């Protein structure tokens, strides 16, 4: 019998509404949900293709244990968790709790029970080596937030629905559908800005899918700090800053002026390749209209990314656009996440000079993933002996995968929870099968503060788990219980436990979520408000979600800022030294090209390459370069090239295209498959671009420990053929 169920996609951040068709407990189709208030009938090819992941014959459906000969055998859940717990106890007693590590990958951020219970599991086991995709994605943005507003949770969002002038720096929303900003149908919303007389400028080294639709302003990779300093310089020099107004909300304005004084646009044009007059025009326009500057991974992965994010906000602040309708605004989460953060500090912690290797900061407890290999191979009391990986493929997603693979081989215990055997977990002792997204109940908790409109939606599981797949939270809790370290005290759990104890129920992710909903906007306050929201009511009575208002409120900045004086802090010695460091960088003529990434519309990081429908008639993995660079270097269009950095080299075909600036090479990340269970992906030619990235502490962002993945200095060499990779 066929049934239709209302749900939503959790591959990326718009969480598009979906109607699932289910037959005999099998997901047989998806269509976009026309009644979803945000996506309004839109879904992208990745989202639509998810049934092929759900039903993939290559999925791992039973716990797997590594045999001595390196192959995997199926074992029962009981055997797997008991043996893991036994080995955990042994390693803890022999080397101490600090020998444990956890890597939490990107899909965990869109899966509340995995994220929440992974954090609790780490606390229970005393794991301090916590790594995540964040140090390849968001942490520089978060540290800029910490410096400016004293908190990490609420970051400025471009008010796309009301702005008249949007500057996108290092973001490609037509392909990525926006990130750290949950908004539906973004490609249309960008056109709507122009339709109401506004303008969208895309500052990007590549003429991206977004740039093609709007106004492209090419920039040399890794030079945004110079551009932003010049914009700030012009704002002051041309008296465009309403000083009295800014002084009301921010301190350190004068220090910022001085910081930017040496950088008039004429002094930075050569570094950015943006003409001085264009920079002056940008600065003027930003103060004349409702404007917003927004950046994403292109501004988070360079060599000084905290500085870039800091300066980007400084421009929004100085131009009078922060906390303004049509400017940048702060989200209003429906669940009481901000209160919870203020109470526990769980999501806003920042500790400078914390890590054993490199003395780097931790951001929300996360150490730089670039140090994973070194933390495994460097002797000492905190050397990593055991690693848990959930929803991550760091061999392809973090710097220097080959180095990490070698280090993984030396671990005493490695456990991975995933849908597939991957390049990473092929090195594990155990691979445990996770439920795929339509097999679980969910609500986008971590994105709560990033919604442009106050909105909440929960979905039930639409199909039962395939095979023996289980929720990550259940798996982790069982291991911790068997290891004798669960339950454990934690403010969040205590809160839910308090509630659960009243009715003598165990604490589960579901009860924590229900508690948050009941205490949140529209919540039933445990019966005080009749017909208020509970998790069950949200699912049963509001399948397409609840929209509380058309837009988030503005004029709330004092409530967002967590500095004691309730002002934005624009003066920081760390920022000053970052500007000095910029000026000290010497370019190496041996590596005169700059490497950037390129997200593809039909791919999600490393893990949707097994879906035939997404790969049909697609060009194979390749580098993009300007035709004149291709000619000058003696390369040929579609011919092979070797890219060399100070850290490694890769070989792949090159595509000549005028849609990229000269001196720039673009290569998508997440390729270079081999050894996983994803048979089709393994057959695709491709190279791991992160073999070119550095794990040397000197190459990371000192303020955030962010990996340097965009603007890596490389050279291109002519070769006769590409060395084969994969199977
Ligand atoms: N050069 C370069 N490198 C980059 C980037 C870049 O732009 N350039 N981008 C960075 C960014 S932004 C990110 S987010 C990271 C991603 O880094 P990672 O999170 O390490 O890598 P993914 O490729 O997203 O791998 C996700 C894994 O989770 C599995 N998975 C999928 N769904 C589920 C699920 O529901 N449960 C479980 N348990 N597992 C699941 C998949 O099979 C896959 O193995 O890559 C980063 N690396
Ligand atoms: N189709 C698809 N969608 C995705 C993903 C995916 O893999 N595929 N991944 C999801 C994830 S995990 C994330 S974090 C988001 C990321 O969302 P986005 O950041 O919007 O996605 P990217 O396509 O990486 O866009 C980064 C842009 O920065 C540009 N850039 C690189 N270096 C520089 C620089 O130095 N300066 C400037 N100004 N620009 C630069 C690149 O050319 C690129 O166009 O996308 C999400 N959505
Ligand atoms: S844009 Fe695509 S992948 Fe992202 S949530 Fe929407 S349908 Fe899913
Ligand atoms: Mo990401």
GROMACS .gro file of C-alpha atoms and ligand atoms in nm, residues 11-14 44 46 106-107 110 133 136-138 168-180 202-210 217-225 227 294-303 308 594-607 609 660 664 666 669 709-711, ligand 2:
model
  125
   11UNK     CA    1   2.113   1.733   0.342
   12UNK     CA    2   2.173   2.105   0.355
   13UNK     CA    3   2.048   2.409   0.539
   14UNK     CA    4   1.721   2.526   0.377
   44UNK     CA    5   1.710   2.046  -0.561
   46UNK     CA    6   2.040   1.617  -0.447
  106UNK     CA    7   2.881   1.760   0.877
  107UNK     CA    8   2.560   1.548   0.858
  110UNK     CA    9   2.169   1.842   1.072
  133UNK     CA   10   3.400   1.962   1.021
  136UNK     CA   11   3.711   2.328   0.777
  137UNK     CA   12   3.387   2.526   0.765
  138UNK     CA   13   3.259   2.767   1.028
  168UNK     CA   14   2.799   3.806  -0.147
  169UNK     CA   15   3.165   3.743  -0.066
  170UNK     CA   16   3.284   3.388  -0.108
  171UNK     CA   17   2.940   3.229  -0.117
  172UNK     CA   18   2.764   3.058  -0.404
  173UNK     CA   19   2.403   3.024  -0.290
  174UNK     CA   20   2.267   2.917  -0.629
  175UNK     CA   21   2.463   2.594  -0.577
  176UNK     CA   22   2.496   2.576  -0.197
  177UNK     CA   23   2.145   2.704  -0.112
  178UNK     CA   24   2.299   2.922   0.163
  179UNK     CA   25   2.474   2.818   0.478
  180UNK     CA   26   2.462   2.951   0.835
  202UNK     CA   27   2.912   3.857  -0.613
  203UNK     CA   28   3.275   3.895  -0.506
  204UNK     CA   29   3.438   3.569  -0.610
  205UNK     CA   30   3.749   3.456  -0.800
  206UNK     CA   31   3.524   3.239  -1.018
  207UNK     CA   32   3.229   3.352  -1.226
  208UNK     CA   33   3.003   3.118  -1.032
  209UNK     CA   34   2.649   3.006  -1.101
  210UNK     CA   35   2.541   3.291  -0.869
  217UNK     CA   36   3.326   4.128  -0.915
  218UNK     CA   37   3.635   3.909  -0.952
  219UNK     CA   38   3.883   3.908  -0.666
  220UNK     CA   39   4.215   3.733  -0.615
  221UNK     CA   40   4.164   3.446  -0.366
  222UNK     CA   41   4.271   3.507  -0.008
  223UNK     CA   42   4.275   3.885  -0.049
  224UNK     CA   43   3.936   3.978   0.103
  225UNK     CA   44   4.096   4.128   0.413
  227UNK     CA   45   3.939   4.474   0.022
  294UNK     CA   46   2.744   3.821   0.366
  295UNK     CA   47   3.027   3.571   0.332
  296UNK     CA   48   3.052   3.197   0.369
  297UNK     CA   49   3.317   2.935   0.303
  298UNK     CA   50   3.512   3.158   0.060
  299UNK     CA   51   3.568   3.398   0.351
  300UNK     CA   52   3.609   3.128   0.618
  301UNK     CA   53   3.885   2.911   0.468
  302UNK     CA   54   4.158   3.157   0.371
  303UNK     CA   55   4.482   3.228   0.556
  308UNK     CA   56   3.807   3.861   0.725
  594UNK     CA   57   4.596   3.015  -0.595
  595UNK     CA   58   4.372   2.716  -0.542
  596UNK     CA   59   4.003   2.750  -0.455
  597UNK     CA   60   3.718   2.502  -0.413
  598UNK     CA   61   3.411   2.454  -0.625
  599UNK     CA   62   3.092   2.300  -0.487
  600UNK     CA   63   2.890   2.113  -0.744
  601UNK     CA   64   2.509   2.126  -0.771
  602UNK     CA   65   2.471   1.748  -0.777
  603UNK     CA   66   2.715   1.653  -0.505
  604UNK     CA   67   2.730   1.694  -0.128
  605UNK     CA   68   3.084   1.709   0.004
  606UNK     CA   69   3.218   1.352  -0.031
  607UNK     CA   70   2.910   1.142   0.005
  609UNK     CA   71   2.882   1.023  -0.554
  660UNK     CA   72   3.771   3.199  -1.367
  664UNK     CA   73   4.341   3.082  -1.004
  666UNK     CA   74   3.940   2.566  -0.887
  669UNK     CA   75   3.669   1.877  -0.273
  709UNK     CA   76   4.174   2.537   0.228
  710UNK     CA   77   4.103   2.834   0.002
  711UNK     CA   78   4.378   3.030  -0.165
  729LIG     N1   79   2.536   2.139  -0.397
  729LIG     C1   80   2.598   2.148  -0.279
  729LIG     N2   81   2.546   2.225  -0.184
  729LIG     C2   82   2.608   2.235  -0.065
  729LIG     C3   83   2.724   2.160  -0.036
  729LIG     C4   84   2.777   2.077  -0.138
  729LIG     O1   85   2.880   2.010  -0.121
  729LIG     N3   86   2.711   2.074  -0.258
  729LIG     N4   87   2.784   2.169   0.088
  729LIG     C5   88   2.709   2.233   0.197
  729LIG     C6   89   2.803   2.282   0.297
  729LIG     S1   90   2.868   2.165   0.403
  729LIG     C7   91   2.836   2.413   0.310
  729LIG     S2   92   2.937   2.462   0.439
  729LIG     C8   93   2.780   2.516   0.223
  729LIG     C9   94   2.883   2.618   0.174
  729LIG     O2   95   2.815   2.721   0.111
  729LIG     P1   96   2.894   2.828   0.022
  729LIG     O3   97   3.008   2.882   0.096
  729LIG     O4   98   2.796   2.924  -0.033
  729LIG     O5   99   2.945   2.732  -0.095
  729LIG     P2  100   3.072   2.735  -0.190
  729LIG     O6  101   3.024   2.685  -0.320
  729LIG     O7  102   3.184   2.662  -0.126
  729LIG     O8  103   3.105   2.889  -0.205
  729LIG    C10  104   3.224   2.946  -0.170
  729LIG    C11  105   3.261   3.046  -0.279
  729LIG     O9  106   3.376   3.117  -0.236
  729LIG    C12  107   3.458   3.140  -0.347
  729LIG     N5  108   3.592   3.172  -0.297
  729LIG    C13  109   3.696   3.088  -0.276
  729LIG     N6  110   3.801   3.155  -0.224
  729LIG    C14  111   3.761   3.285  -0.211
  729LIG    C15  112   3.824   3.403  -0.162
  729LIG    O10  113   3.939   3.404  -0.119
  729LIG     N7  114   3.750   3.516  -0.160
  729LIG    C16  115   3.622   3.521  -0.207
  729LIG     N8  116   3.557   3.637  -0.203
  729LIG     N9  117   3.562   3.412  -0.256
  729LIG    C17  118   3.629   3.295  -0.256
  729LIG    C18  119   3.447   3.014  -0.429
  729LIG    O11  120   3.482   3.037  -0.564
  729LIG    C19  121   3.300   2.978  -0.410
  729LIG    O12  122   3.221   3.027  -0.513
  729LIG    O13  123   2.719   2.455   0.110
  729LIG    C20  124   2.627   2.352   0.147
  729LIG    N10  125   2.555   2.317   0.028
   0.00000   0.00000   0.00000
